[in-house]
PDB file of C-alpha atoms in Angstrom:
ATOM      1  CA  UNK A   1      -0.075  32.374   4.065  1.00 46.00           C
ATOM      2  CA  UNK A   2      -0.306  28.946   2.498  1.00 49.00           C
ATOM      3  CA  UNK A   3       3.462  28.361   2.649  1.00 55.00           C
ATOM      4  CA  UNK A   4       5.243  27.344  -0.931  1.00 51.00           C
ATOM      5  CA  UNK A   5       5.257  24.660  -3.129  1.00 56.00           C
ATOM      6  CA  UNK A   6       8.214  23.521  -5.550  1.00 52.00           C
ATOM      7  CA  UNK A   7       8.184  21.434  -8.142  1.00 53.00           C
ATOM      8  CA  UNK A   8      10.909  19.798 -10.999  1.00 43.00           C
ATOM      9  CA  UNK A   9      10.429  19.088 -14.142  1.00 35.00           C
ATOM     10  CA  UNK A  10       1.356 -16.242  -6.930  1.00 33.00           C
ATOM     11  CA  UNK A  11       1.577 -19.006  -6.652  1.00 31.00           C
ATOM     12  CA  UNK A  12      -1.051 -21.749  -7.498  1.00 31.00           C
ATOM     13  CA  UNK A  13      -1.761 -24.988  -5.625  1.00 30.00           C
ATOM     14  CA  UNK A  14      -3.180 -28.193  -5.215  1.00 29.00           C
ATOM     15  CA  UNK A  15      -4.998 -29.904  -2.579  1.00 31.00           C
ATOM     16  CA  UNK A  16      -4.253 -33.708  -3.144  1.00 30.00           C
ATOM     17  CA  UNK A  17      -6.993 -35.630  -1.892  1.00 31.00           C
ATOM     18  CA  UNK A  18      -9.685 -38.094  -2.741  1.00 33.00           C
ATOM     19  CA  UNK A  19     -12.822 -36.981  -5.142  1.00 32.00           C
ATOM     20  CA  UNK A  20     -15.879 -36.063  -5.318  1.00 36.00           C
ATOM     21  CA  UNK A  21     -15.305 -33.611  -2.374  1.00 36.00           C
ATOM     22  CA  UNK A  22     -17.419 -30.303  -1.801  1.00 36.00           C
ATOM     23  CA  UNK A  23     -14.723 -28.151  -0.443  1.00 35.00           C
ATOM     24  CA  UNK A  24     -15.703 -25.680  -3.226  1.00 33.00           C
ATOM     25  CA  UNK A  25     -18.845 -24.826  -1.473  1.00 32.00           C
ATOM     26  CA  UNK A  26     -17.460 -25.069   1.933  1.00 31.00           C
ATOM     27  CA  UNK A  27     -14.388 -23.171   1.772  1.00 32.00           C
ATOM     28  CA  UNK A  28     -14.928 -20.673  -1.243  1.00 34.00           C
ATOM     29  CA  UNK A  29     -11.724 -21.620  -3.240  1.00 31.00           C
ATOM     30  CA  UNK A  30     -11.490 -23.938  -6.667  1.00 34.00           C
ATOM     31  CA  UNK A  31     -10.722 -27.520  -6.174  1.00 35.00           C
ATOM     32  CA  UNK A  32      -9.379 -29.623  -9.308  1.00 35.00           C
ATOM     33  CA  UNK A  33     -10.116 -32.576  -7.324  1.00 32.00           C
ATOM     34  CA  UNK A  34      -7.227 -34.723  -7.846  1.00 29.00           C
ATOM     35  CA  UNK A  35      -6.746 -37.888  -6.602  1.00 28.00           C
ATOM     36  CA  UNK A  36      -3.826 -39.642  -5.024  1.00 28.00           C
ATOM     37  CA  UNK A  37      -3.508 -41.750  -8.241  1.00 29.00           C
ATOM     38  CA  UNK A  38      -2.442 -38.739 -10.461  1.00 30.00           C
ATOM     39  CA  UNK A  39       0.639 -39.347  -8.436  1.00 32.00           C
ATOM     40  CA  UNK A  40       1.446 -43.081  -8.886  1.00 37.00           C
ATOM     41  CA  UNK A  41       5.339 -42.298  -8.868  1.00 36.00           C
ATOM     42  CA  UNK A  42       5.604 -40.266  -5.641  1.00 41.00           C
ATOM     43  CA  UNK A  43       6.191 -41.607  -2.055  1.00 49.00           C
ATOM     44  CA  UNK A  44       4.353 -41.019   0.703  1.00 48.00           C
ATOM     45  CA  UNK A  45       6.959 -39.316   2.145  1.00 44.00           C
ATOM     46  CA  UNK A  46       7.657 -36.850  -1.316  1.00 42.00           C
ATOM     47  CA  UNK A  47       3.554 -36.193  -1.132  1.00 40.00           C
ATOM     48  CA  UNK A  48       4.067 -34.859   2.544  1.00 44.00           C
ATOM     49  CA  UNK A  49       7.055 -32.819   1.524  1.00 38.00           C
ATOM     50  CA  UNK A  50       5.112 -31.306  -1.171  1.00 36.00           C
ATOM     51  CA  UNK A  51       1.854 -30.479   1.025  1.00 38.00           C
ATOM     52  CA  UNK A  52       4.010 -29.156   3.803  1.00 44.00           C
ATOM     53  CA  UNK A  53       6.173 -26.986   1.364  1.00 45.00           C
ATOM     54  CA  UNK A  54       2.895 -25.409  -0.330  1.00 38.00           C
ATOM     55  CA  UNK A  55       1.552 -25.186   3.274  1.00 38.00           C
ATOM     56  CA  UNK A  56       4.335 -22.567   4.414  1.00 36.00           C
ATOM     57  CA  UNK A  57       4.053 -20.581   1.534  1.00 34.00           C
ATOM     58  CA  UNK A  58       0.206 -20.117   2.061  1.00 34.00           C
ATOM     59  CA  UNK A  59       1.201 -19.144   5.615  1.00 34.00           C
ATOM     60  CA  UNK A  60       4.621 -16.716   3.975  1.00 35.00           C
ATOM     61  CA  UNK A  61       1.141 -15.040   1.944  1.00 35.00           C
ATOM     62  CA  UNK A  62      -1.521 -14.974   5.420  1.00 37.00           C
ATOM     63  CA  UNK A  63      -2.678 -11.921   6.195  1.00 45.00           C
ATOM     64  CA  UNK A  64      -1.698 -12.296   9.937  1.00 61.00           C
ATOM     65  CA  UNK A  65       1.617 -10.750   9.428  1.00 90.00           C
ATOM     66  CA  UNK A  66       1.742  -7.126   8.177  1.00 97.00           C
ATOM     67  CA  UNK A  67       5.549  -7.149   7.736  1.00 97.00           C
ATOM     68  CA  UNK A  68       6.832  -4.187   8.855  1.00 97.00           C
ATOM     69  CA  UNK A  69       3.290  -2.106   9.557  1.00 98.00           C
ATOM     70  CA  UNK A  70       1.302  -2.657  12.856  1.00 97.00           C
ATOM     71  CA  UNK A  71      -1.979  -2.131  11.508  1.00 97.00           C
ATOM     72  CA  UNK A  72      -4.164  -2.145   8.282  1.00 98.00           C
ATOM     73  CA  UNK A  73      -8.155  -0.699   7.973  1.00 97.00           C
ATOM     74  CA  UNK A  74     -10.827   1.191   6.407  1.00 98.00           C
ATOM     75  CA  UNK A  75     -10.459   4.745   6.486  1.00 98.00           C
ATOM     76  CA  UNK A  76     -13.962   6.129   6.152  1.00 98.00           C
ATOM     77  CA  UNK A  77     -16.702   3.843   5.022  1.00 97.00           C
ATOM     78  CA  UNK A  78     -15.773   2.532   1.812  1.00 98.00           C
ATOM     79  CA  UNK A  79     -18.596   0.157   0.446  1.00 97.00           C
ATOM     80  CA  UNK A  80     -16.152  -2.454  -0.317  1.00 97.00           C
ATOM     81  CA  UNK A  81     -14.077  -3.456   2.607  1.00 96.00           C
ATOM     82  CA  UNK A  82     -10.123  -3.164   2.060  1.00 98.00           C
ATOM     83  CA  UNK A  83      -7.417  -6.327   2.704  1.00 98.00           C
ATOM     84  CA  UNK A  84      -3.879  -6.731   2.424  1.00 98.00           C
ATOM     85  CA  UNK A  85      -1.975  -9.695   2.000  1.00 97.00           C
ATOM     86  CA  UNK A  86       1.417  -9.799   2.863  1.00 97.00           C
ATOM     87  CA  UNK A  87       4.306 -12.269   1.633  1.00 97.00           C
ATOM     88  CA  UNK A  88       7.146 -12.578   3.467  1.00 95.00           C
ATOM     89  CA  UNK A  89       9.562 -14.665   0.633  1.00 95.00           C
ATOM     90  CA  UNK A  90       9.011 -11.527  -1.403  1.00 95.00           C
ATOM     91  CA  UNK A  91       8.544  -9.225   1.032  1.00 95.00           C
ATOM     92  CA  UNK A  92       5.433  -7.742  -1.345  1.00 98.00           C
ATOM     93  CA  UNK A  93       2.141  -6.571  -0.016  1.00 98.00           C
ATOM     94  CA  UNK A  94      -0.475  -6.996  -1.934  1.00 98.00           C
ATOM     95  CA  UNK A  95      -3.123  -4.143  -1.210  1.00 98.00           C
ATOM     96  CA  UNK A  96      -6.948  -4.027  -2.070  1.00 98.00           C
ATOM     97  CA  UNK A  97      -9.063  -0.753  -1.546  1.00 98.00           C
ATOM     98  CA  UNK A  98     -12.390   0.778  -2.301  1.00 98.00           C
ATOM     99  CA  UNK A  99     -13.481   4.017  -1.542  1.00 98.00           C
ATOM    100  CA  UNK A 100     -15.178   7.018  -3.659  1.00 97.00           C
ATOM    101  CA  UNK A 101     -11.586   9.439  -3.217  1.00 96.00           C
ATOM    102  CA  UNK A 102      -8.542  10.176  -1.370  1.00 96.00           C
ATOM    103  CA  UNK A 103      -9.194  14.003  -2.156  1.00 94.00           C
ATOM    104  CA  UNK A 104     -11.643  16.705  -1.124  1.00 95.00           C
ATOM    105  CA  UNK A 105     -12.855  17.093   2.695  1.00 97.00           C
ATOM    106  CA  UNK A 106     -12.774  13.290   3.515  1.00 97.00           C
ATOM    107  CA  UNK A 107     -11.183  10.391   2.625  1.00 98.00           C
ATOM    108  CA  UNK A 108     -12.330   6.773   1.927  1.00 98.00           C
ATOM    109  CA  UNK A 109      -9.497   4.174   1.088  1.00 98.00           C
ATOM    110  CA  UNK A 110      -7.970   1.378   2.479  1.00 98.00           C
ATOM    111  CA  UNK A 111      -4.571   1.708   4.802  1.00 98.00           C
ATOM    112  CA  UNK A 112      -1.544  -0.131   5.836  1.00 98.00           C
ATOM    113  CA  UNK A 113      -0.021   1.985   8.679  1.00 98.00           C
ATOM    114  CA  UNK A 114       2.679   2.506  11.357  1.00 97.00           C
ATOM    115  CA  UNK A 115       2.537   4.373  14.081  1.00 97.00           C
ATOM    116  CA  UNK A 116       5.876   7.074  14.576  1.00 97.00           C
ATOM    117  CA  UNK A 117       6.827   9.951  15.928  1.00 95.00           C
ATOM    118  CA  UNK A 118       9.380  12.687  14.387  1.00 92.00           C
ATOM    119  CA  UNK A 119      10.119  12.946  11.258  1.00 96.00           C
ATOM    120  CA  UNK A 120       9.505  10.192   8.414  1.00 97.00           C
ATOM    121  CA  UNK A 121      10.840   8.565   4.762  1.00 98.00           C
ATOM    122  CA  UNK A 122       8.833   6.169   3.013  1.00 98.00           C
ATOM    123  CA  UNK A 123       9.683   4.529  -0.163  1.00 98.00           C
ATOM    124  CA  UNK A 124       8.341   1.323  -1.711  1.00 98.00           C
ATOM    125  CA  UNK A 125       8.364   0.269  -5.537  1.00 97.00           C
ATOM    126  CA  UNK A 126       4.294   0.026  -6.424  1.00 97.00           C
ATOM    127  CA  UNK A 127       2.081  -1.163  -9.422  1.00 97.00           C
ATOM    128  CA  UNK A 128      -1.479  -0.999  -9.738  1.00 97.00           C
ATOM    129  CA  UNK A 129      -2.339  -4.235 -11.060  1.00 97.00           C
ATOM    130  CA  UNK A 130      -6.339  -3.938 -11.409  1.00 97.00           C
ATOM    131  CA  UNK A 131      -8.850  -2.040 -13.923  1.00 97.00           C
ATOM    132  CA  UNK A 132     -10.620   0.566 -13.035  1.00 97.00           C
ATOM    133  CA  UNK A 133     -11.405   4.371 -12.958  1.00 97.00           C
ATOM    134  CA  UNK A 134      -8.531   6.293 -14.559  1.00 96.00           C
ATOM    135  CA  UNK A 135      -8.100   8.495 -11.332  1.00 96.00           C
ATOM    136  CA  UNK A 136      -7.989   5.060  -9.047  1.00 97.00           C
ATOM    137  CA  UNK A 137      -4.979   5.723  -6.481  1.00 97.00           C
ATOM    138  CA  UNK A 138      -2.116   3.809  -4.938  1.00 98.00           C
ATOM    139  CA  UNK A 139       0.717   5.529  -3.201  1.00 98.00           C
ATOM    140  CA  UNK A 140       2.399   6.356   0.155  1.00 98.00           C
ATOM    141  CA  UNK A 141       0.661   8.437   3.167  1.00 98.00           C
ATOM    142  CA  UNK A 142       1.389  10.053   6.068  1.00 98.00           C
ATOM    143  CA  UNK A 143      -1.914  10.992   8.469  1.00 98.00           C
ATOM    144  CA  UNK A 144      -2.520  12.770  11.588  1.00 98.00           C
ATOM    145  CA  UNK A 145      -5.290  10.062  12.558  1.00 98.00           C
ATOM    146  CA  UNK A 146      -7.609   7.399  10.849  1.00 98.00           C
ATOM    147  CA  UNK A 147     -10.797   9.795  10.278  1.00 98.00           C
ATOM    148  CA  UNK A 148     -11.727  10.591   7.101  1.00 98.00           C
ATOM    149  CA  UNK A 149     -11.261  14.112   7.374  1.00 98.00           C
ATOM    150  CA  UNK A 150      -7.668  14.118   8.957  1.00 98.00           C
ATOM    151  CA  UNK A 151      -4.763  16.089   7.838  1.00 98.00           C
ATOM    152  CA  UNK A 152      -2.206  14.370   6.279  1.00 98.00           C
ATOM    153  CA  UNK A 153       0.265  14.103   3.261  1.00 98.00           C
ATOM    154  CA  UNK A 154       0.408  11.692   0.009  1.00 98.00           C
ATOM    155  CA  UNK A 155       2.349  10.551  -2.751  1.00 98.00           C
ATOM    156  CA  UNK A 156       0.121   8.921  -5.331  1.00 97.00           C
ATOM    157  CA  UNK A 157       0.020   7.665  -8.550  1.00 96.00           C
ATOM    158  CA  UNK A 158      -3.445   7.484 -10.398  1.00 96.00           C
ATOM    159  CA  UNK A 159      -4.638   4.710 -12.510  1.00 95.00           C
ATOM    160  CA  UNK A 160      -4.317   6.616 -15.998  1.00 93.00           C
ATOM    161  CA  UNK A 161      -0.313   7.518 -15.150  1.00 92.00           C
ATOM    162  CA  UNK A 162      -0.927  10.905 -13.464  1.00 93.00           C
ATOM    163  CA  UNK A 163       1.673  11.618 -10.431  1.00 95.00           C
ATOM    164  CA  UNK A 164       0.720  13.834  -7.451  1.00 96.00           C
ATOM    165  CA  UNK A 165       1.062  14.907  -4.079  1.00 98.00           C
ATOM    166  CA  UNK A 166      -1.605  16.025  -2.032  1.00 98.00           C
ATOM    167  CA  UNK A 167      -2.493  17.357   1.851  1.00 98.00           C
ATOM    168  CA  UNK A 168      -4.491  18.826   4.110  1.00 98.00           C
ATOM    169  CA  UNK A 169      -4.004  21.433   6.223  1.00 98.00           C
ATOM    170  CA  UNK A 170      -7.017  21.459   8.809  1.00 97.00           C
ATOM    171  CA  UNK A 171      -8.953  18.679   9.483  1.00 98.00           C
ATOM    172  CA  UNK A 172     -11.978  18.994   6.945  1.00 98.00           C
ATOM    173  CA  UNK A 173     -10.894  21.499   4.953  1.00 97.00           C
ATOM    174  CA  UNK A 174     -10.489  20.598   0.976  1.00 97.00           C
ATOM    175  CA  UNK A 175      -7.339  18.754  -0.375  1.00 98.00           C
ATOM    176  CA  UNK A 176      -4.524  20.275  -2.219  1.00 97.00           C
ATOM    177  CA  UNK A 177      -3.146  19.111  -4.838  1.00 97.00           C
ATOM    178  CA  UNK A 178       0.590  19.078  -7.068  1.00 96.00           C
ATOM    179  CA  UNK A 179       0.289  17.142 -10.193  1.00 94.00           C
ATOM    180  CA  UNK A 180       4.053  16.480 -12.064  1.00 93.00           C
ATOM    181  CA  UNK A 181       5.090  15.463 -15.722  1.00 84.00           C
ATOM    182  CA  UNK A 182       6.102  12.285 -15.125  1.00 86.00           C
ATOM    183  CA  UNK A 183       4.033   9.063 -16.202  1.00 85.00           C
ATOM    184  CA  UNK A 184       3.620   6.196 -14.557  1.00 85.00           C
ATOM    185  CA  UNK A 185       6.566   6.081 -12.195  1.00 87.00           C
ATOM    186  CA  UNK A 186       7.290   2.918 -10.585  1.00 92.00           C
ATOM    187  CA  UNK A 187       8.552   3.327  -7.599  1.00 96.00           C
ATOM    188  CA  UNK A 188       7.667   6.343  -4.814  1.00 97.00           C
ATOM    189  CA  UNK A 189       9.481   8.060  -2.099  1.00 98.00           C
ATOM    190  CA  UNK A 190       7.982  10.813   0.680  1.00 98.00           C
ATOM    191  CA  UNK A 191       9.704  12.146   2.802  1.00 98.00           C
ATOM    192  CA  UNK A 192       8.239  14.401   6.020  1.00 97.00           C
ATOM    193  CA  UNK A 193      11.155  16.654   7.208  1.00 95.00           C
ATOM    194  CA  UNK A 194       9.664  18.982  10.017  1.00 93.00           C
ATOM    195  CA  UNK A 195       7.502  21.247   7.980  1.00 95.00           C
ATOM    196  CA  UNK A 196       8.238  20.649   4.266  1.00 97.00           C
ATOM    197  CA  UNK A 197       7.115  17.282   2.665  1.00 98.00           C
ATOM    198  CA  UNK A 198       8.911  16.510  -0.323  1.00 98.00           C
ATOM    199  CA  UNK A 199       8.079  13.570  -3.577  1.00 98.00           C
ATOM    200  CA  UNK A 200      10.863  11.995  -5.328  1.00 97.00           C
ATOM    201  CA  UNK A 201       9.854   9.514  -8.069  1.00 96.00           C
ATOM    202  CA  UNK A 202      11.309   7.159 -10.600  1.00 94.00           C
ATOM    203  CA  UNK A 203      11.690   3.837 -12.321  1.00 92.00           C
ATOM    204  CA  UNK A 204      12.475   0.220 -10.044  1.00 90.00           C
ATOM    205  CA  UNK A 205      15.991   0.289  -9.404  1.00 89.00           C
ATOM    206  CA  UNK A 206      16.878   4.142 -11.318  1.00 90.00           C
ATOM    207  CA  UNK A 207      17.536   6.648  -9.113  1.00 93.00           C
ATOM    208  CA  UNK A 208      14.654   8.822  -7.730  1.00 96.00           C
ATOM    209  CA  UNK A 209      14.543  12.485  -8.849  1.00 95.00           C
ATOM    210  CA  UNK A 210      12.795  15.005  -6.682  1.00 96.00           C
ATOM    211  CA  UNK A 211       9.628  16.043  -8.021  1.00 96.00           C
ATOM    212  CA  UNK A 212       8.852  18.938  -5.525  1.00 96.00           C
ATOM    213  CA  UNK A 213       7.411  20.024  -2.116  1.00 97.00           C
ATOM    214  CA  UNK A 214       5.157  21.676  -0.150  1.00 97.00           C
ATOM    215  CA  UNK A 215       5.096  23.611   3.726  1.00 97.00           C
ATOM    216  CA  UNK A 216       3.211  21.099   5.939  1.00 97.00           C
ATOM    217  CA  UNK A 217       3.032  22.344   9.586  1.00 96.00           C
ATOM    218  CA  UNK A 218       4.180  19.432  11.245  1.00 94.00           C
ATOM    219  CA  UNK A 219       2.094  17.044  13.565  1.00 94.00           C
ATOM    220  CA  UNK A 220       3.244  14.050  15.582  1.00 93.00           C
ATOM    221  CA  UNK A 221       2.930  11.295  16.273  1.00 95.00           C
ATOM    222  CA  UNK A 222       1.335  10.203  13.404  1.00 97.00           C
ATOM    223  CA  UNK A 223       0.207   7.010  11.148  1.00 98.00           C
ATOM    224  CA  UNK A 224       3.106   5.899   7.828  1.00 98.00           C
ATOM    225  CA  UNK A 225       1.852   3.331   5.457  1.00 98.00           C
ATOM    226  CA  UNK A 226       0.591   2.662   1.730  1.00 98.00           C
ATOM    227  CA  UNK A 227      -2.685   3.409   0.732  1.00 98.00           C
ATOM    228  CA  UNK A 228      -4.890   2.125  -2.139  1.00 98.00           C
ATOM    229  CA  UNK A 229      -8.389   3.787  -3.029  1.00 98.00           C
ATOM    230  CA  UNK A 230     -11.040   2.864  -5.921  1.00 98.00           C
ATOM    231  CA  UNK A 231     -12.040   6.140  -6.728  1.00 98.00           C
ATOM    232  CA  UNK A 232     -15.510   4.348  -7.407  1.00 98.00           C
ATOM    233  CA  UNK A 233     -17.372   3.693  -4.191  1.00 97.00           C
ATOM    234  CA  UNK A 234     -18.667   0.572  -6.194  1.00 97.00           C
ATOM    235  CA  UNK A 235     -15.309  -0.583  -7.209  1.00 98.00           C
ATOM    236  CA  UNK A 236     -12.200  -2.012  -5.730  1.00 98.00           C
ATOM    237  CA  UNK A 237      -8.331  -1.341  -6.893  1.00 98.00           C
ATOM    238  CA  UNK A 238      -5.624  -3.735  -5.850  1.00 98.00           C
ATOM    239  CA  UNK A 239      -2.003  -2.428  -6.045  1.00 98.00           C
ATOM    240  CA  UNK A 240       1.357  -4.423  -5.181  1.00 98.00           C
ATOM    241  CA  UNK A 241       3.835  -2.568  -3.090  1.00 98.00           C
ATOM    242  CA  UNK A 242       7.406  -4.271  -2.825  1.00 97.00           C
ATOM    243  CA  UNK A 243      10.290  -3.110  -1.650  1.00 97.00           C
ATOM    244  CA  UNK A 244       9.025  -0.960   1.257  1.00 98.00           C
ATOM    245  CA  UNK A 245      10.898   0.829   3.686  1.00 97.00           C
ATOM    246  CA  UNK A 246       9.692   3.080   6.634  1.00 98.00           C
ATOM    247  CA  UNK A 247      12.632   5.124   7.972  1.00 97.00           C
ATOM    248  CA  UNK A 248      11.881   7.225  10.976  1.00 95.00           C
ATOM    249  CA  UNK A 249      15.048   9.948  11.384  1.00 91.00           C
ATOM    250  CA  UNK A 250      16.583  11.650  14.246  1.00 84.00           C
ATOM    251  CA  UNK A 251      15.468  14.632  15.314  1.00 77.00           C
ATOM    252  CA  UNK A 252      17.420  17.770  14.207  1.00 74.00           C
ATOM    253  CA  UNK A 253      20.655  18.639  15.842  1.00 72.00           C
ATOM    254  CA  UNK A 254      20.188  21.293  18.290  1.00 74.00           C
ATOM    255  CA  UNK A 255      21.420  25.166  17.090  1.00 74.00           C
ATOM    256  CA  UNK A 256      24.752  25.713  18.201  1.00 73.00           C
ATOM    257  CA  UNK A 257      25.909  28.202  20.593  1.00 66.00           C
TER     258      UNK A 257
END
């Protein structure tokens, strides 16, 4: 048997500097080319304040630091290459993927991961923020490995509002799918207990409400994260994650005697 399933009703910046300069071909970013006499009323000292200020919030948003993940790549072989961008003041990641589907036999998408063993909770607020195709994906993931065929476990919410969750049983085999009546939510949990995974969903800040579950036969260790996918192999989706927490629980209590 299959097992069952349940389910319930930026900032912007400045360089100050002397012009003409041609940083715009050199680096690839816009330069308003300001000089230091826009400035007449600053000090020296108030100019390096300001440049130094603006320079640790660039380094808050580098994509060195993945926050509380270990990892980030391509699953698959996405035309357009994934990033992530994380920043710490807000403690938001901001996540850009490509990738025909998260759905079928294989998978192409981008991923933010952490490695775990046992059981696992994820919950993050999300948002897509880009245009695209209405069945574009952002949502929370739990994997066996990074190939594109792996089994695994997600909470997603499409582009055009729809909710689901979705595994895989074998490796290769086809995706299945839960779809719930709710629109849009706006902030995710799932939640791998042994062999049942389980979606609660909701509004930033409301409390979640448990959408339903699924038998998963369980698998460890394995890869936690947020994952973002185009559904358009020519297309890219960027979503904003905030709020993100990766809870790794105990194992069970023995049975008593």
């Amino acid at each position: 048997g299959r097992g069952s399933v349940w389910g319930f009703t930026a900032v912007h910046f400045y360089v100050v500097h002397p012009s003409p300069c041609d940083c715009a071909t050199t680096t690839g970013f816009r330069c308003d080319h300001y000089r230091f006499s826009v400035l007449p009323y600053l000090s020296m000292k108030e100019i390096a304040l300001i440049v130094l200020g603006l320079a640790s919030t660039a380094a808050a948003q580098t994509t060195g630091s993945l926050g509380i993940f270990e990892g980030a790549s391509d699953v698959g072989a996405p035309s357009h290459k994934g990033s992530v961008v994380y920043d710490a003041v807000r403690k938001e990641y901001r996540i850009t993927g490509g990738g025909d589907n998260m759905w079928g036999a294989r998978d192409d998408f981008f991923f933010v991961w952490r490695k775990v063993t046992g059981d696992v909770v994820i919950t993050a607020n999300l948002k897509i923020v880009t245009g695209g195709a209405p069945h574009r994906k952002a949502g929370l993931i739990v994997r066996q490995d990074l190939q594109p065929g792996s089994v695994y476990t997600d909470a997603v919410v499409h582009g055009a509002g729809l909710t689901s969750l979705q595994w895989r049983e074998k490796p290769d085999e086809a995706t299945r799918t839960i779809s719930f009546p709710v629109d849009g939510p706006t902030r995710l949990r799932l939640e791998r207990r042994r062999n049942v995974v389980t979606l609660y969903a909701g509004k930033e800040g409301a409390t979640l409400v448990e959408m339903g579950g699924t038998e998963l036969a369980p698998f460890s260790p394995m890869y936690a994260g947020l994952a973002v996918c185009a559904h358009d192999d020519k297309a890219e989706t960027t979503a904003v994650f905030s709020d993100v927490t990766v809870e790794v629980l105990p194992p069970p209590a023995p049975p008593a005697h």
